[in-house]
Amino acid sequence: MPAYWLMKSEPDECSIDDALAAPNKTVPWTGVRNYQARNFMWKQMQPGDGVLFYHSSCAEPGIYGLAEVVGAPYPDPTQFDPRSKYFDAKSSPEAPRWWLVDVQARRKTAPLLLTQMREDPKLDGLGVLLKGSRLSITPVSEAHWHYITTTLL
DNA sequence: GCCAACGTTGGC
DNA sequence: GCCAACGTTGGC
């Protein structure tokens, strides 16, 4: 059974346009350094899972596209690269600390802004709307996914 | 740039 | 294992 996720990306780093322009429209979801978000990618995501592609830390945060999980999780290579800002000296190839999945962009959508989502009672309980939520990857219920993808986008 | 909320670190 | 200090996220 497919699962659904909302994944935040800073558009300055990787926007939905960047993902669509990438080879095979696929980007490694690099740089996650939060255990809860890592565990979603490492232990729970399956190829074919649906992804709401969210732009964060920008002028108009919101959902800007649809994507899906492809392939199996593997260690984030940036954790081993001393020049990377995601380098983690406490990790090692023998015991990688940070795992990621590849995400393939499906299409860009009309923006569904955070402000709009907050006003929609049907989206009550959506992870990204919860008070103080900073988690960069949050599960999305099938009902929310269906509503967002068929009615709002 | 501010700051609330949250996660992590490390001394004890 | 507690918890204060610190760092980060991310909306505004």
Tab-separated table of C-alpha atoms (C1' of nucleotides) in Angstrom:
chain	number	residue	atom	x	y	z
A	1	MET	CA	0.000	0.000	0.000
A	2	PRO	CA	1.463	3.328	-0.966
A	3	ALA	CA	2.195	5.951	1.607
A	4	TYR	CA	2.317	9.697	1.193
A	5	TRP	CA	4.734	12.344	2.397
A	6	LEU	CA	5.343	16.048	2.447
A	7	MET	CA	8.995	16.883	1.868
A	8	LYS	CA	10.427	20.353	2.398
A	9	SER	CA	13.128	21.761	0.188
A	10	GLU	CA	14.578	25.221	0.088
A	11	PRO	CA	14.022	26.379	-3.483
A	12	ASP	CA	17.426	28.069	-3.434
A	13	GLU	CA	18.888	24.604	-2.913
A	14	CYS	CA	16.534	22.465	-4.958
A	15	SER	CA	13.209	23.707	-6.291
A	16	ILE	CA	10.622	21.629	-8.117
A	17	ASP	CA	11.999	23.182	-11.319
A	18	ASP	CA	15.494	22.029	-10.408
A	19	ALA	CA	14.196	18.518	-9.770
A	20	LEU	CA	12.327	18.456	-13.090
A	21	ALA	CA	15.494	19.601	-14.852
A	22	ALA	CA	17.689	16.978	-13.181
A	23	PRO	CA	18.734	13.814	-15.033
A	24	ASN	CA	15.763	11.452	-15.035
A	25	LYS	CA	13.956	14.191	-13.087
A	26	THR	CA	15.477	12.557	-10.040
A	27	VAL	CA	17.349	14.102	-7.124
A	28	PRO	CA	18.909	12.539	-4.021
A	29	TRP	CA	17.171	13.960	-0.933
A	30	THR	CA	20.438	15.022	0.575
A	31	GLY	CA	21.202	16.993	3.702
A	32	VAL	CA	18.596	15.671	6.130
A	33	ARG	CA	20.203	15.765	9.583
A	34	ASN	CA	17.246	14.997	11.780
A	35	TYR	CA	16.728	11.492	13.063
A	36	GLN	CA	12.971	11.411	12.721
A	37	ALA	CA	13.098	12.558	9.103
A	38	ARG	CA	15.952	10.165	8.423
A	39	ASN	CA	13.976	7.270	9.832
A	40	PHE	CA	11.102	7.992	7.496
A	41	MET	CA	13.464	7.705	4.519
A	42	TRP	CA	15.431	4.801	5.923
A	43	LYS	CA	12.725	2.617	7.389
A	44	GLN	CA	9.362	3.576	6.014
A	45	MET	CA	9.503	4.955	2.498
A	46	GLN	CA	8.865	2.611	-0.398
A	47	PRO	CA	9.323	3.180	-4.115
A	48	GLY	CA	6.114	4.617	-5.499
A	49	ASP	CA	5.198	6.565	-2.364
A	50	GLY	CA	3.678	9.923	-3.236
A	51	VAL	CA	5.473	13.161	-2.351
A	52	LEU	CA	4.124	16.676	-1.959
A	53	PHE	CA	7.064	18.867	-2.950
A	54	TYR	CA	7.126	21.799	-0.525
A	55	HIS	CA	9.192	24.965	-0.778
A	56	SER	CA	10.366	26.287	2.597
A	57	SER	CA	12.403	29.280	3.770
A	58	CYS	CA	11.204	31.401	0.887
A	59	ALA	CA	8.848	34.295	0.257
A	60	GLU	CA	5.753	32.159	-0.290
A	61	PRO	CA	6.134	28.762	1.357
A	62	GLY	CA	3.820	26.039	0.092
A	63	ILE	CA	3.391	23.001	-2.128
A	64	TYR	CA	4.716	23.560	-5.635
A	65	GLY	CA	4.759	20.102	-7.179
A	66	LEU	CA	4.255	16.362	-7.026
A	67	ALA	CA	6.938	13.717	-6.916
A	68	GLU	CA	7.475	10.146	-5.878
A	69	VAL	CA	9.970	8.021	-4.042
A	70	VAL	CA	12.164	5.924	-6.315
A	71	GLY	CA	14.639	3.222	-5.375
A	72	ALA	CA	15.894	2.003	-2.024
A	73	PRO	CA	17.475	4.082	0.729
A	74	TYR	CA	21.251	4.499	0.734
A	75	PRO	CA	23.786	6.466	2.801
A	76	ASP	CA	23.855	10.205	2.100
A	77	PRO	CA	27.287	10.701	0.470
A	78	THR	CA	27.600	14.273	1.727
A	79	GLN	CA	28.111	13.036	5.295
A	80	PHE	CA	31.525	11.668	4.269
A	81	ASP	CA	32.677	14.760	2.376
A	82	PRO	CA	34.696	17.130	4.591
A	83	ARG	CA	34.033	19.992	2.171
A	84	SER	CA	30.284	19.567	2.365
A	85	LYS	CA	28.257	21.599	4.794
A	86	TYR	CA	26.490	18.343	5.575
A	87	PHE	CA	29.720	16.612	6.592
A	88	ASP	CA	29.404	14.597	9.789
A	89	ALA	CA	32.694	13.625	11.412
A	90	LYS	CA	30.918	11.175	13.670
A	91	SER	CA	29.667	9.121	10.759
A	92	SER	CA	31.642	6.552	8.787
A	93	PRO	CA	31.060	4.448	5.681
A	94	GLU	CA	31.135	1.375	7.929
A	95	ALA	CA	28.360	2.779	10.098
A	96	PRO	CA	26.569	5.491	8.160
A	97	ARG	CA	24.437	7.750	10.248
A	98	TRP	CA	22.404	9.491	7.532
A	99	TRP	CA	20.301	7.781	4.887
A	100	LEU	CA	18.317	9.175	2.016
A	101	VAL	CA	16.108	8.186	-0.892
A	102	ASP	CA	15.950	9.452	-4.429
A	103	VAL	CA	12.917	11.510	-5.346
A	104	GLN	CA	11.613	11.759	-8.889
A	105	ALA	CA	9.636	14.851	-9.815
A	106	ARG	CA	6.333	14.194	-11.554
A	107	ARG	CA	5.045	17.673	-12.286
A	108	LYS	CA	4.944	21.239	-11.150
A	109	THR	CA	1.586	22.368	-9.808
A	110	ALA	CA	-0.115	25.644	-9.139
A	111	PRO	CA	1.175	26.797	-5.759
A	112	LEU	CA	-0.796	25.695	-2.740
A	113	LEU	CA	0.453	28.193	-0.223
A	114	LEU	CA	0.903	27.538	3.462
A	115	THR	CA	-1.481	30.409	4.183
A	116	GLN	CA	-4.177	28.760	2.052
A	117	MET	CA	-3.634	25.408	3.718
A	118	ARG	CA	-4.007	26.972	7.152
A	119	GLU	CA	-7.399	28.357	6.187
A	120	ASP	CA	-8.768	25.005	5.019
A	121	PRO	CA	-10.448	23.036	7.813
A	122	LYS	CA	-10.228	19.888	5.713
A	123	LEU	CA	-6.468	20.003	6.234
A	124	ASP	CA	-6.649	20.006	10.024
A	125	GLY	CA	-3.981	17.722	11.400
A	126	LEU	CA	-1.666	17.908	8.405
A	127	GLY	CA	1.847	17.614	9.822
A	128	VAL	CA	3.260	20.743	8.242
A	129	LEU	CA	0.468	22.812	9.796
A	130	LEU	CA	1.031	21.649	13.358
A	131	LYS	CA	2.266	24.272	15.771
A	132	GLY	CA	6.008	24.504	15.876
A	133	SER	CA	6.495	21.793	13.291
A	134	ARG	CA	9.970	22.026	11.863
A	135	LEU	CA	10.242	18.468	10.612
A	136	SER	CA	11.391	18.488	6.994
A	137	ILE	CA	9.570	15.254	6.161
A	138	THR	CA	6.094	14.497	7.458
A	139	PRO	CA	3.624	11.705	6.680
A	140	VAL	CA	0.444	12.651	4.854
A	141	SER	CA	-2.744	10.674	5.355
A	142	GLU	CA	-4.418	9.111	2.348
A	143	ALA	CA	-7.448	11.345	2.896
A	144	HIS	CA	-5.300	14.476	2.910
A	145	TRP	CA	-3.325	13.284	-0.093
A	146	HIS	CA	-6.493	12.560	-2.041
A	147	TYR	CA	-8.060	15.880	-1.140
A	148	ILE	CA	-4.943	17.893	-1.944
A	149	THR	CA	-4.147	16.185	-5.226
A	150	THR	CA	-7.672	15.958	-6.610
A	151	THR	CA	-9.269	19.122	-5.282
A	152	LEU	CA	-6.595	21.674	-4.494
A	153	LEU	CA	-3.877	21.073	-7.093
B	1	DG	C1'	16.469	40.156	11.165
B	2	DC	C1'	13.515	38.450	14.814
B	3	DC	C1'	12.128	34.927	17.608
B	4	DA	C1'	9.210	30.791	18.955
B	5	DA	C1'	9.629	26.131	18.964
B	6	DC	C1'	12.137	22.323	18.937
B	7	DG	C1'	16.352	19.113	18.805
B	8	DT	C1'	20.941	18.057	20.439
B	9	DT	C1'	24.837	18.194	23.456
B	10	DG	C1'	27.268	17.508	27.442
B	11	DG	C1'	28.185	18.267	32.432
B	12	DC	C1'	26.766	16.388	36.540
C	1	DG	C1'	18.914	10.233	33.302
C	2	DC	C1'	18.160	15.192	34.076
C	3	DC	C1'	18.238	19.577	32.273
C	4	DA	C1'	20.556	24.041	31.046
C	5	DA	C1'	22.785	25.874	27.278
C	6	DC	C1'	23.196	26.104	22.736
C	7	DG	C1'	22.109	25.514	17.740
C	8	DT	C1'	18.737	25.178	14.025
C	9	DT	C1'	14.462	25.681	11.526
C	10	DG	C1'	11.488	28.381	9.225
C	11	DG	C1'	7.505	31.591	9.180
C	12	DC	C1'	6.838	36.273	9.480
